[in-house]
């Protein structure tokens, strides 16, 4: 399973979701969903905008984690 690390990157850098919204020209509601809704799947274009705003590669926003045992979420 792949998950987004945007929330952790923002915390490490001391950047608020509001500031990232302005930096990336992505709506605050989308940034909020990316950071707080693990089931949300942003578009590749959105990930590219985030990566560019943060000076990262799209791959840096992603982390592969083991799938939860069946029946758990």
PDB file of C-alpha atoms in Angstrom, residues 15-68:
ATOM      1  CA  UNK A  15       4.955  24.740   6.905  1.00  0.00           C
ATOM      2  CA  UNK A  16       1.219  25.076   7.503  1.00  0.00           C
ATOM      3  CA  UNK A  17      -1.410  23.614   5.205  1.00  0.00           C
ATOM      4  CA  UNK A  18      -2.500  27.179   4.411  1.00  0.00           C
ATOM      5  CA  UNK A  19       1.002  28.134   3.343  1.00  0.00           C
ATOM      6  CA  UNK A  20       1.341  25.005   1.195  1.00  0.00           C
ATOM      7  CA  UNK A  21      -1.976  25.878  -0.422  1.00  0.00           C
ATOM      8  CA  UNK A  22      -0.630  29.287  -1.394  1.00  0.00           C
ATOM      9  CA  UNK A  23       2.785  27.915  -2.461  1.00  0.00           C
ATOM     10  CA  UNK A  24       1.289  25.235  -4.696  1.00  0.00           C
ATOM     11  CA  UNK A  25      -1.867  27.021  -5.893  1.00  0.00           C
ATOM     12  CA  UNK A  26      -3.918  24.046  -4.656  1.00  0.00           C
ATOM     13  CA  UNK A  27      -7.088  24.703  -2.670  1.00  0.00           C
ATOM     14  CA  UNK A  28      -6.887  24.434   1.100  1.00  0.00           C
ATOM     15  CA  UNK A  29      -9.658  21.825   1.093  1.00  0.00           C
ATOM     16  CA  UNK A  30      -7.586  19.586  -1.199  1.00  0.00           C
ATOM     17  CA  UNK A  31      -4.477  20.030   0.966  1.00  0.00           C
ATOM     18  CA  UNK A  32      -6.583  19.221   4.031  1.00  0.00           C
ATOM     19  CA  UNK A  33      -7.893  16.026   2.427  1.00  0.00           C
ATOM     20  CA  UNK A  34      -4.385  14.990   1.349  1.00  0.00           C
ATOM     21  CA  UNK A  35      -3.104  15.453   4.899  1.00  0.00           C
ATOM     22  CA  UNK A  36      -6.050  14.025   6.828  1.00  0.00           C
ATOM     23  CA  UNK A  37      -7.926  11.524   4.656  1.00  0.00           C
ATOM     24  CA  UNK A  38      -5.861   8.375   4.054  1.00  0.00           C
ATOM     25  CA  UNK A  39      -8.324   7.147   1.421  1.00  0.00           C
ATOM     26  CA  UNK A  40      -8.039  10.318  -0.701  1.00  0.00           C
ATOM     27  CA  UNK A  41      -6.189   9.830  -3.994  1.00  0.00           C
ATOM     28  CA  UNK A  42      -5.029  13.119  -5.505  1.00  0.00           C
ATOM     29  CA  UNK A  43      -4.301  13.375  -9.217  1.00  0.00           C
ATOM     30  CA  UNK A  44      -0.780  13.077 -10.567  1.00  0.00           C
ATOM     31  CA  UNK A  45      -1.003  16.749 -11.548  1.00  0.00           C
ATOM     32  CA  UNK A  46      -1.755  17.709  -7.931  1.00  0.00           C
ATOM     33  CA  UNK A  47       1.170  15.617  -6.684  1.00  0.00           C
ATOM     34  CA  UNK A  48       3.429  17.311  -9.233  1.00  0.00           C
ATOM     35  CA  UNK A  49       2.311  20.753  -8.038  1.00  0.00           C
ATOM     36  CA  UNK A  50       2.952  19.795  -4.402  1.00  0.00           C
ATOM     37  CA  UNK A  51       6.372  18.355  -5.175  1.00  0.00           C
ATOM     38  CA  UNK A  52       7.373  21.443  -7.156  1.00  0.00           C
ATOM     39  CA  UNK A  53       6.213  23.787  -4.383  1.00  0.00           C
ATOM     40  CA  UNK A  54       8.211  21.800  -1.807  1.00  0.00           C
ATOM     41  CA  UNK A  55      11.295  21.383  -4.013  1.00  0.00           C
ATOM     42  CA  UNK A  56      10.919  17.601  -4.058  1.00  0.00           C
ATOM     43  CA  UNK A  57      10.302  14.787  -6.504  1.00  0.00           C
ATOM     44  CA  UNK A  58       6.829  13.250  -6.574  1.00  0.00           C
ATOM     45  CA  UNK A  59       8.361  10.004  -5.259  1.00  0.00           C
ATOM     46  CA  UNK A  60       9.487  11.884  -2.126  1.00  0.00           C
ATOM     47  CA  UNK A  61       5.824  12.453  -1.241  1.00  0.00           C
ATOM     48  CA  UNK A  62       5.055   8.728  -1.239  1.00  0.00           C
ATOM     49  CA  UNK A  63       5.850   5.926   1.158  1.00  0.00           C
ATOM     50  CA  UNK A  64       5.187   2.243   0.698  1.00  0.00           C
ATOM     51  CA  UNK A  65       3.762   0.631   3.821  1.00  0.00           C
ATOM     52  CA  UNK A  66       2.584  -2.916   4.416  1.00  0.00           C
ATOM     53  CA  UNK A  67      -1.072  -3.620   3.784  1.00  0.00           C
ATOM     54  CA  UNK A  68      -3.086  -3.923   7.014  1.00  0.00           C
TER      55      UNK A  68
END
